[in-house]
Amino acid sequence: MIRALGYFIEIIRGSLITARHFMANMFFHILKVLGIKTKRKGAVTIQYPEEKKELASRHRSLHRIMTREDGQPRCVVCMLCVTVCPSECIYVEAAEDPDPEIQKRPSQFVIDLNRCCFCGFCVEACPEDAIRMDTGKVEIAQYDRQDLIYDLDKLKE
Amino acid sequence: MIKIIIDDKTVEAKEGTTVLSAAKLAGIQIPHLCYHAAFIPEGSCRMCLVEIEGFPKLELACSTQVKEDLRVWTQSKKVTEARKGVLEFILAEHPLDCPICDKAGECKLQDYYEEYGLFESQFKELKEKREKKVSIGERLILDRERCILCTRCVRFLREVTKTQELGVFNRGVRSEISTYDGELVDNNYSGNLTEVCPVGAITDTDFRFQIRSWFLQKGDSICPLCSRGCNISIEYHPGFARIPRKKRVYRITSRENLAVNDFWICDLGRYAYSYLDENRLSNFLSSLNGKNKRFDQESALQFAAQKIKKLYDKKKISRMTLILNSWLTNEELFLVRKIFRDDLRMQRIFMVDPSQGEKDKMLLTSERSPNRKGAEEIGFDFQSLDFKGLAGKTDVLVMFGEYLLDLASLEEIKAVLEGIETSILFSSKESALVSLFGLVFPTALAAEKSGSFTNCEGKIQSFEPVLESWGESRPEWQFLLELSRELDINSNYYNQIESTTAVLEKMREEISFFQKEK
Amino acid sequence: MIEFLIPLIKVILALVWLLLLTLYVADWVERKESAIIHDRIGANRASIFGLRMIGLFQPFADAIKMIFKEDFTPSFSRKFLHSLAPFLSFFFVAVTIAAIPFGDTIRIGSRIIKLQVLDINVTLLFVLAMMSLGIYGVILAGWASNNRFSLLGGIRGAAQLISYEVAFGLSLVGLIMIYPSLKLSSIVHSQGELLFGFIPKWGIFLQPLGFIVFLFAALAETKRVPFDLPEGESEIIGFYTEYSGLKWGLFMMTDGMEIVIVSTLMTTLFFGGWQVPWLQADGFHWPWGGEWFLASWIVVILQVLAFNLKVFFFCWFQVLLRWTYPRFRYDQLMDLGWKLLIPLSLVNIVGTGIIMSL
Ligand code: SF4
Ligand code: SF4
Ligand code: FES
């Protein structure tokens, strides 16, 4: 009996908690509607397309290919990223560079973002720091799969 | 036999061998860079240092001959320290090129650093700059920075090909490998230099930047391009999961077989691998009565069997002609002999081989097919074929291979084939012949089938498939076995046979030549 | 002519009121309230010409979506019954609105119009009867789906509804004894009187125990959390698993409508219906003396407003409960119904009898 009563009290307390949340949040919402600025907000959510959360500095976003001073990609086609990529979504093809100090440069560098799992292994693997994932671009969705296959030109931007 | 003790293990070695090869035989690895089993040791790299009892200093395993009761330590502290030191000296002058070096992944220096080195570089000075891209042959590129001056290349050209195009020039730190007066390395074995070089100093343009070596898989096969039957490894790309590969085979490397080709293969065998991927026939083709009926394996075999059976039943088998070639394996030739000569009692069996090429002093023979000797032993003679004369004498023509083109022009072939009722071709290539024949079976190449070749010296070498078959193509022996079942003559015999090894067994029973190999 | 027109207009107005309120309670209030409880904002994207109006268009967006979704009838279902079930559910709940008094009477010209569609003398029984008939929709849906899990859901629903039907009915007996009438309009009228001269004679003050039992039983009747065993969208497979599109929408509407109906019942029976405390037909008569006379139309408006406010509060309250509690286990549910609510309601009847006979 006492236990049942205890339950009953807890039940009431439960609805008081939700009601309190409701009231408090409603209060701040109304303040906001009235144009009164408060430090606390009625909701903790972020209204995504309008408001954007700041990305962490280590956030892994869209890849980019780094370039040398002369605009050529830094990549030397060592294919370590191709080797390490768990999604097998990188495709690189080598071409001869006229400079014997460089020798190897990519003629094709394709990342299939449809497959990419944004693990960042390619960035870790690259010995030339040619590939980075620090563009801060996260809105890369497309209507066409083909548009998600990024080639060298797109990755250099 | 001499007994020596290496790392507390008693090892037997032949007199006159070196400590290194004795250890190798006993399964003890001693790192070495300049030593190559094919050449006289030179002892320039110092990687093979070992401790030998009674010697005040460390000794070179590659050039110390074994003596009775020699005690050798290959793992002692002194030795490992010394190895580390040697590696550090070599690497001090070696560029950090691994990301762009074609040898990466199979480079001995890399491996040894991983195994015995793993030190932090103490070398603070700038590395020395040298030419990175010197052309030393039609397909060869020398990178002097990467060269460790082991002189394996020089010794290969001096001792094996005896052409001596390379030498070590200058002295001391300025030593470098070079050609004499800019004359390029020009012999039929130059491709072996890329394998001989333990690092990535000599690479070839053919494989240059094509792919990284660790993407490739290796399979053992026999080179079918001449009758030497050199042992090769086919290095192919198994394919990415989702991205189409450019080609299957990226290179061919030699495989050690002291009885046939030592360590070498010729440039023809090394670089002519594109035939495996290009112009391949992937479907059954037919242009019967001008109509294109789709055939698959079953219907094609039924069709062929029906045509042959008809002639046989009418006792007109003499109006059938069979043209073979010696690219067929022993097993296939044997099956042909059993089916067509022994069972069907055909007489008109000819061999048409690719025309002969040049031979050289080492391995390459003039015959451009792998199994002429085998064909002879199985009992085919190479009577010359009067192709133009076929017209009136033949109702059914069955031909293997497309080497007829070496014998007659396309117009002539066309004219003759028009007079033949049924013409069947077994071909692996999309050659010009394909459209002339009534029915074409796509066949596999040696790299895609199992079987054996008999080389020009009478050595029988078996091999297994390395690559997957191309499209609908199948090895000829499978077609022949199926055909024998469709023909349904002497079927008890063929029903015992399922694989090429079973065919080989039968051959051993029936032909004395094949018995000796056992 | 006018005799037909007035009831027709009344029916239409009542239905529009019910449907709109249902739409907003079941969709907008439900979503917004839960969001605010959760420190979220809730659906606010549906817009007309870029006008978002804190998500007020959301119910319409949802309704449009529901209408245009594929109405899929499984091949193995009993087609006719399958289509019939949601309509039954919907219909029996919807008709109860006819018995609810929205206000007293208004006078247009010489005509006195009751703000109630149907004022027969057993309106309370009518409401109870109609709400019980709603069970058929549930059972039929489970049965016609021809899916054993749906059937089990339907049976669970029937068992639950029947169990709580008893407590639901019994909890009202005390009330009927006090305002000796089965007529909702006269019950409301009786609640306009005062107790001890200052407390409005509302059901809640006269029948607190009855109210608690009624509250639980009514919540159970709505088949919502914490009593949502018949369906339990989140995990239990229930009676409308095989429904989609508009038919599923009808079930959802029925659910929402039940909230509204239960709220109106609570208001009418226990919270004075359209009565405003101390407001008489001619204005306020304060218990501490003094009067404040108002025009009769203002009084009517105040009363209708009061009714709406109360109904809305109880809708809000039910949604609050739904977002507070976890679901009962089935045995707990049955225990609560049979071992607690029914004895309590019997105690309530006996107690009321004793007090009344004193
Ligand atoms: S982030 Fe990971 S999955 Fe994406 S390309 Fe790089 S390695 Fe591949
Ligand atoms: S090029 Fe290669 S094989 Fe020749 S000396 Fe240099 S390291 Fe040795
Ligand atoms: S292998 Fe012995 S010195 Fe090079």
mmCIF file of C-alpha atoms in Angstrom, chain B residues 29-260:
data_model
loop_
_atom_site.group_PDB
_atom_site.id
_atom_site.type_symbol
_atom_site.label_atom_id
_atom_site.label_comp_id
_atom_site.label_asym_id
_atom_site.label_seq_id
_atom_site.Cartn_x
_atom_site.Cartn_y
_atom_site.Cartn_z
ATOM 1 C CA GLN B 29 68.452 -15.971 -44.095
ATOM 2 C CA ILE B 30 71.473 -13.756 -44.296
ATOM 3 C CA PRO B 31 70.685 -10.342 -45.738
ATOM 4 C CA HIS B 32 72.538 -9.542 -48.891
ATOM 5 C CA LEU B 33 72.341 -6.916 -51.587
ATOM 6 C CA CYS B 34 75.207 -7.329 -53.999
ATOM 7 C CA TYR B 35 75.283 -11.108 -53.920
ATOM 8 C CA HIS B 36 73.300 -12.880 -56.613
ATOM 9 C CA ALA B 37 73.401 -16.615 -57.010
ATOM 10 C CA ALA B 38 74.130 -16.276 -60.702
ATOM 11 C CA PHE B 39 77.255 -14.151 -60.435
ATOM 12 C CA ILE B 40 80.642 -14.389 -58.894
ATOM 13 C CA PRO B 41 80.316 -12.632 -55.519
ATOM 14 C CA GLU B 42 81.854 -9.232 -55.312
ATOM 15 C CA GLY B 43 81.423 -8.195 -51.735
ATOM 16 C CA SER B 44 80.728 -4.546 -52.189
ATOM 17 C CA CYS B 45 77.640 -3.958 -50.089
ATOM 18 C CA ARG B 46 78.713 -5.482 -46.757
ATOM 19 C CA MET B 47 75.179 -6.401 -45.853
ATOM 20 C CA CYS B 48 76.059 -10.055 -45.390
ATOM 21 C CA LEU B 49 78.504 -9.640 -42.513
ATOM 22 C CA VAL B 50 78.572 -12.606 -40.147
ATOM 23 C CA GLU B 51 80.685 -13.594 -37.222
ATOM 24 C CA ILE B 52 82.953 -16.573 -37.834
ATOM 25 C CA GLU B 53 84.903 -18.283 -35.139
ATOM 26 C CA GLY B 54 88.574 -17.659 -35.346
ATOM 27 C CA PHE B 55 88.312 -14.560 -37.455
ATOM 28 C CA PRO B 56 89.124 -11.323 -35.716
ATOM 29 C CA LYS B 57 86.638 -9.264 -37.699
ATOM 30 C CA LEU B 58 83.244 -9.886 -39.173
ATOM 31 C CA GLU B 59 83.369 -11.708 -42.463
ATOM 32 C CA LEU B 60 81.364 -11.562 -45.671
ATOM 33 C CA ALA B 61 79.044 -14.535 -45.877
ATOM 34 C CA CYS B 62 78.712 -14.114 -49.614
ATOM 35 C CA SER B 63 82.350 -14.634 -50.393
ATOM 36 C CA THR B 64 83.658 -16.830 -47.585
ATOM 37 C CA GLN B 65 83.895 -20.437 -48.630
ATOM 38 C CA VAL B 66 82.847 -23.151 -46.268
ATOM 39 C CA LYS B 67 85.420 -25.132 -44.386
ATOM 40 C CA GLU B 68 85.060 -28.160 -42.155
ATOM 41 C CA ASP B 69 83.711 -27.253 -38.707
ATOM 42 C CA LEU B 70 83.297 -23.584 -39.387
ATOM 43 C CA ARG B 71 81.243 -21.910 -36.696
ATOM 44 C CA VAL B 72 79.132 -19.028 -37.917
ATOM 45 C CA TRP B 73 76.830 -16.662 -36.047
ATOM 46 C CA THR B 74 74.339 -14.705 -38.027
ATOM 47 C CA GLN B 75 72.301 -13.201 -35.229
ATOM 48 C CA SER B 76 74.867 -12.172 -32.647
ATOM 49 C CA LYS B 77 74.880 -8.696 -31.229
ATOM 50 C CA LYS B 78 77.992 -7.767 -33.125
ATOM 51 C CA VAL B 79 76.412 -8.842 -36.393
ATOM 52 C CA THR B 80 73.134 -7.039 -35.901
ATOM 53 C CA GLU B 81 75.004 -3.894 -34.892
ATOM 54 C CA ALA B 82 77.142 -4.147 -37.981
ATOM 55 C CA ARG B 83 74.138 -4.638 -40.218
ATOM 56 C CA LYS B 84 72.530 -1.600 -38.772
ATOM 57 C CA GLY B 85 75.671 0.374 -39.410
ATOM 58 C CA VAL B 86 75.957 -0.827 -42.984
ATOM 59 C CA LEU B 87 72.327 0.014 -43.640
ATOM 60 C CA GLU B 88 72.821 3.446 -42.183
ATOM 61 C CA PHE B 89 75.765 4.079 -44.447
ATOM 62 C CA ILE B 90 73.897 2.917 -47.514
ATOM 63 C CA LEU B 91 70.819 4.915 -46.673
ATOM 64 C CA ALA B 92 72.802 8.041 -45.951
ATOM 65 C CA GLU B 93 73.246 8.364 -49.688
ATOM 66 C CA HIS B 94 69.900 6.919 -50.660
ATOM 67 C CA PRO B 95 67.038 9.297 -51.420
ATOM 68 C CA LEU B 96 63.686 9.020 -49.686
ATOM 69 C CA ASP B 97 62.030 8.243 -52.955
ATOM 70 C CA CYS B 98 59.892 5.329 -51.920
ATOM 71 C CA PRO B 99 56.562 7.058 -52.712
ATOM 72 C CA ILE B 100 57.514 7.424 -56.351
ATOM 73 C CA CYS B 101 59.820 4.449 -56.698
ATOM 74 C CA ASP B 102 58.474 1.566 -58.714
ATOM 75 C CA LYS B 103 60.479 -0.856 -56.639
ATOM 76 C CA ALA B 104 58.738 0.110 -53.423
ATOM 77 C CA GLY B 105 57.105 -2.893 -51.874
ATOM 78 C CA GLU B 106 59.612 -5.331 -53.305
ATOM 79 C CA CYS B 107 62.778 -3.384 -52.609
ATOM 80 C CA LYS B 108 65.407 -5.244 -50.669
ATOM 81 C CA LEU B 109 66.640 -2.102 -49.014
ATOM 82 C CA GLN B 110 63.164 -1.352 -47.700
ATOM 83 C CA ASP B 111 62.781 -4.864 -46.421
ATOM 84 C CA TYR B 112 66.139 -4.906 -44.706
ATOM 85 C CA TYR B 113 65.543 -1.562 -43.096
ATOM 86 C CA GLU B 114 62.300 -2.897 -41.695
ATOM 87 C CA GLU B 115 63.998 -6.068 -40.531
ATOM 88 C CA TYR B 116 67.438 -5.001 -39.378
ATOM 89 C CA GLY B 117 67.518 -1.210 -39.436
ATOM 90 C CA LEU B 118 64.781 0.835 -37.807
ATOM 91 C CA PHE B 119 67.188 3.525 -36.680
ATOM 92 C CA GLU B 120 66.699 7.244 -36.628
ATOM 93 C CA SER B 121 68.754 8.908 -39.277
ATOM 94 C CA GLN B 122 71.761 10.725 -37.818
ATOM 95 C CA PHE B 123 72.639 12.191 -41.174
ATOM 96 C CA LYS B 124 72.048 15.917 -40.885
ATOM 97 C CA GLU B 125 73.700 17.026 -44.122
ATOM 98 C CA LEU B 126 71.822 17.384 -47.360
ATOM 99 C CA LYS B 127 71.766 14.286 -49.460
ATOM 100 C CA GLU B 128 73.846 14.262 -52.540
ATOM 101 C CA LYS B 129 72.098 15.140 -55.770
ATOM 102 C CA ARG B 130 72.615 13.044 -58.857
ATOM 103 C CA GLU B 131 70.792 12.514 -62.102
ATOM 104 C CA LYS B 132 67.465 10.930 -61.446
ATOM 105 C CA LYS B 133 66.421 9.968 -64.915
ATOM 106 C CA VAL B 134 69.104 8.656 -67.189
ATOM 107 C CA SER B 135 68.094 6.583 -70.125
ATOM 108 C CA ILE B 136 70.429 3.616 -70.346
ATOM 109 C CA GLY B 137 68.458 1.511 -72.756
ATOM 110 C CA GLU B 138 65.455 1.510 -74.971
ATOM 111 C CA ARG B 139 63.229 0.699 -72.003
ATOM 112 C CA LEU B 140 65.597 1.248 -69.106
ATOM 113 C CA ILE B 141 65.894 4.225 -66.824
ATOM 114 C CA LEU B 142 68.674 4.654 -64.313
ATOM 115 C CA ASP B 143 68.308 6.727 -61.184
ATOM 116 C CA ARG B 144 71.815 7.394 -59.892
ATOM 117 C CA GLU B 145 70.611 8.668 -56.534
ATOM 118 C CA ARG B 146 68.992 5.369 -55.755
ATOM 119 C CA CYS B 147 71.908 3.260 -56.955
ATOM 120 C CA ILE B 148 73.832 1.570 -54.157
ATOM 121 C CA LEU B 149 76.705 0.526 -56.411
ATOM 122 C CA CYS B 150 76.311 -3.162 -55.842
ATOM 123 C CA THR B 151 77.339 -3.697 -59.476
ATOM 124 C CA ARG B 152 74.880 -6.495 -59.962
ATOM 125 C CA CYS B 153 73.875 -4.915 -63.258
ATOM 126 C CA VAL B 154 77.442 -4.665 -64.417
ATOM 127 C CA ARG B 155 78.086 -8.272 -63.514
ATOM 128 C CA PHE B 156 74.886 -9.413 -65.203
ATOM 129 C CA LEU B 157 75.920 -7.806 -68.450
ATOM 130 C CA ARG B 158 79.452 -9.088 -68.097
ATOM 131 C CA GLU B 159 78.805 -12.626 -67.013
ATOM 132 C CA VAL B 160 75.394 -13.549 -68.332
ATOM 133 C CA THR B 161 74.744 -11.699 -71.551
ATOM 134 C CA LYS B 162 78.437 -11.019 -72.076
ATOM 135 C CA THR B 163 77.577 -7.737 -73.742
ATOM 136 C CA GLN B 164 79.144 -5.457 -71.110
ATOM 137 C CA GLU B 165 77.238 -2.302 -71.833
ATOM 138 C CA LEU B 166 77.431 -0.938 -68.282
ATOM 139 C CA GLY B 167 80.373 -0.182 -66.059
ATOM 140 C CA VAL B 168 81.311 1.656 -62.897
ATOM 141 C CA PHE B 169 82.900 4.975 -63.721
ATOM 142 C CA ASN B 170 84.968 7.277 -61.522
ATOM 143 C CA ARG B 171 86.246 6.476 -58.074
ATOM 144 C CA GLY B 172 85.147 6.786 -54.482
ATOM 145 C CA VAL B 173 82.119 8.893 -53.762
ATOM 146 C CA ARG B 174 81.940 9.894 -57.390
ATOM 147 C CA SER B 175 81.534 6.334 -58.592
ATOM 148 C CA GLU B 176 78.549 5.881 -60.783
ATOM 149 C CA ILE B 177 77.035 3.381 -63.151
ATOM 150 C CA SER B 178 77.091 4.454 -66.751
ATOM 151 C CA THR B 179 77.098 3.226 -70.291
ATOM 152 C CA TYR B 180 80.182 3.444 -72.424
ATOM 153 C CA ASP B 181 80.122 6.512 -74.619
ATOM 154 C CA GLY B 182 76.386 6.808 -74.405
ATOM 155 C CA GLU B 183 75.822 3.501 -76.134
ATOM 156 C CA LEU B 184 72.630 2.127 -74.725
ATOM 157 C CA VAL B 185 72.088 -1.285 -73.230
ATOM 158 C CA ASP B 186 70.807 -3.156 -76.197
ATOM 159 C CA ASN B 187 70.301 -6.852 -75.843
ATOM 160 C CA ASN B 188 67.370 -9.172 -75.632
ATOM 161 C CA TYR B 189 67.780 -9.630 -71.854
ATOM 162 C CA SER B 190 67.923 -6.023 -70.761
ATOM 163 C CA GLY B 191 64.635 -6.325 -68.903
ATOM 164 C CA ASN B 192 66.310 -8.626 -66.385
ATOM 165 C CA LEU B 193 68.279 -5.642 -65.110
ATOM 166 C CA THR B 194 65.174 -4.337 -63.358
ATOM 167 C CA GLU B 195 64.955 -7.574 -61.476
ATOM 168 C CA VAL B 196 68.655 -7.822 -60.837
ATOM 169 C CA CYS B 197 68.866 -4.366 -59.324
ATOM 170 C CA PRO B 198 68.031 -4.849 -55.636
ATOM 171 C CA VAL B 199 66.775 -1.279 -55.321
ATOM 172 C CA GLY B 200 64.831 0.936 -57.667
ATOM 173 C CA ALA B 201 67.812 2.331 -59.504
ATOM 174 C CA ILE B 202 67.063 0.563 -62.765
ATOM 175 C CA THR B 203 63.439 0.536 -63.762
ATOM 176 C CA ASP B 204 61.773 0.026 -67.085
ATOM 177 C CA THR B 205 59.471 2.394 -68.908
ATOM 178 C CA ASP B 206 56.996 -0.375 -69.507
ATOM 179 C CA PHE B 207 56.082 -0.752 -65.843
ATOM 180 C CA ARG B 208 57.018 2.770 -64.847
ATOM 181 C CA PHE B 209 54.294 4.397 -62.777
ATOM 182 C CA GLN B 210 51.715 1.890 -63.926
ATOM 183 C CA ILE B 211 50.768 0.648 -60.496
ATOM 184 C CA ARG B 212 52.318 0.025 -57.105
ATOM 185 C CA SER B 213 53.719 -3.432 -56.780
ATOM 186 C CA TRP B 214 51.608 -4.411 -53.772
ATOM 187 C CA PHE B 215 48.424 -4.185 -55.757
ATOM 188 C CA LEU B 216 49.606 -7.017 -57.965
ATOM 189 C CA GLN B 217 49.183 -10.718 -57.428
ATOM 190 C CA LYS B 218 51.572 -13.265 -58.753
ATOM 191 C CA GLY B 219 50.923 -16.559 -60.432
ATOM 192 C CA ASP B 220 53.346 -19.098 -61.804
ATOM 193 C CA SER B 221 53.133 -19.925 -65.456
ATOM 194 C CA ILE B 222 55.192 -20.927 -68.457
ATOM 195 C CA CYS B 223 56.064 -18.454 -71.151
ATOM 196 C CA PRO B 224 54.426 -19.671 -74.360
ATOM 197 C CA LEU B 225 56.170 -17.306 -76.720
ATOM 198 C CA CYS B 226 58.966 -19.633 -77.762
ATOM 199 C CA SER B 227 59.746 -23.262 -77.374
ATOM 200 C CA ARG B 228 62.172 -22.698 -74.483
ATOM 201 C CA GLY B 229 59.318 -22.617 -72.032
ATOM 202 C CA CYS B 230 60.893 -20.185 -69.597
ATOM 203 C CA ASN B 231 59.367 -20.140 -66.139
ATOM 204 C CA ILE B 232 57.588 -16.892 -65.499
ATOM 205 C CA SER B 233 55.429 -15.197 -62.949
ATOM 206 C CA ILE B 234 52.437 -13.346 -64.276
ATOM 207 C CA GLU B 235 51.730 -10.308 -62.154
ATOM 208 C CA TYR B 236 48.180 -9.217 -62.498
ATOM 209 C CA HIS B 237 45.765 -6.889 -60.819
ATOM 210 C CA PRO B 238 42.932 -8.764 -59.143
ATOM 211 C CA GLY B 239 40.721 -5.729 -59.623
ATOM 212 C CA PHE B 240 39.556 -3.079 -57.211
ATOM 213 C CA ALA B 241 36.226 -3.769 -55.611
ATOM 214 C CA ARG B 242 34.458 -0.985 -57.414
ATOM 215 C CA ILE B 243 36.707 0.684 -59.917
ATOM 216 C CA PRO B 244 37.387 -1.066 -63.215
ATOM 217 C CA ARG B 245 41.036 -1.953 -63.682
ATOM 218 C CA LYS B 246 42.828 -0.767 -66.774
ATOM 219 C CA LYS B 247 44.279 -4.125 -67.654
ATOM 220 C CA ARG B 248 44.765 -7.469 -65.992
ATOM 221 C CA VAL B 249 48.416 -8.165 -66.524
ATOM 222 C CA TYR B 250 50.872 -5.456 -65.569
ATOM 223 C CA ARG B 251 54.126 -7.272 -66.017
ATOM 224 C CA ILE B 252 55.831 -10.582 -66.381
ATOM 225 C CA THR B 253 58.789 -11.502 -64.271
ATOM 226 C CA SER B 254 61.141 -14.420 -64.435
ATOM 227 C CA ARG B 255 60.996 -17.353 -62.116
ATOM 228 C CA GLU B 256 64.047 -19.292 -61.092
ATOM 229 C CA ASN B 257 64.446 -22.666 -62.745
ATOM 230 C CA LEU B 258 68.018 -23.712 -63.118
ATOM 231 C CA ALA B 259 67.102 -26.506 -65.522
ATOM 232 C CA VAL B 260 65.476 -24.240 -68.061
#
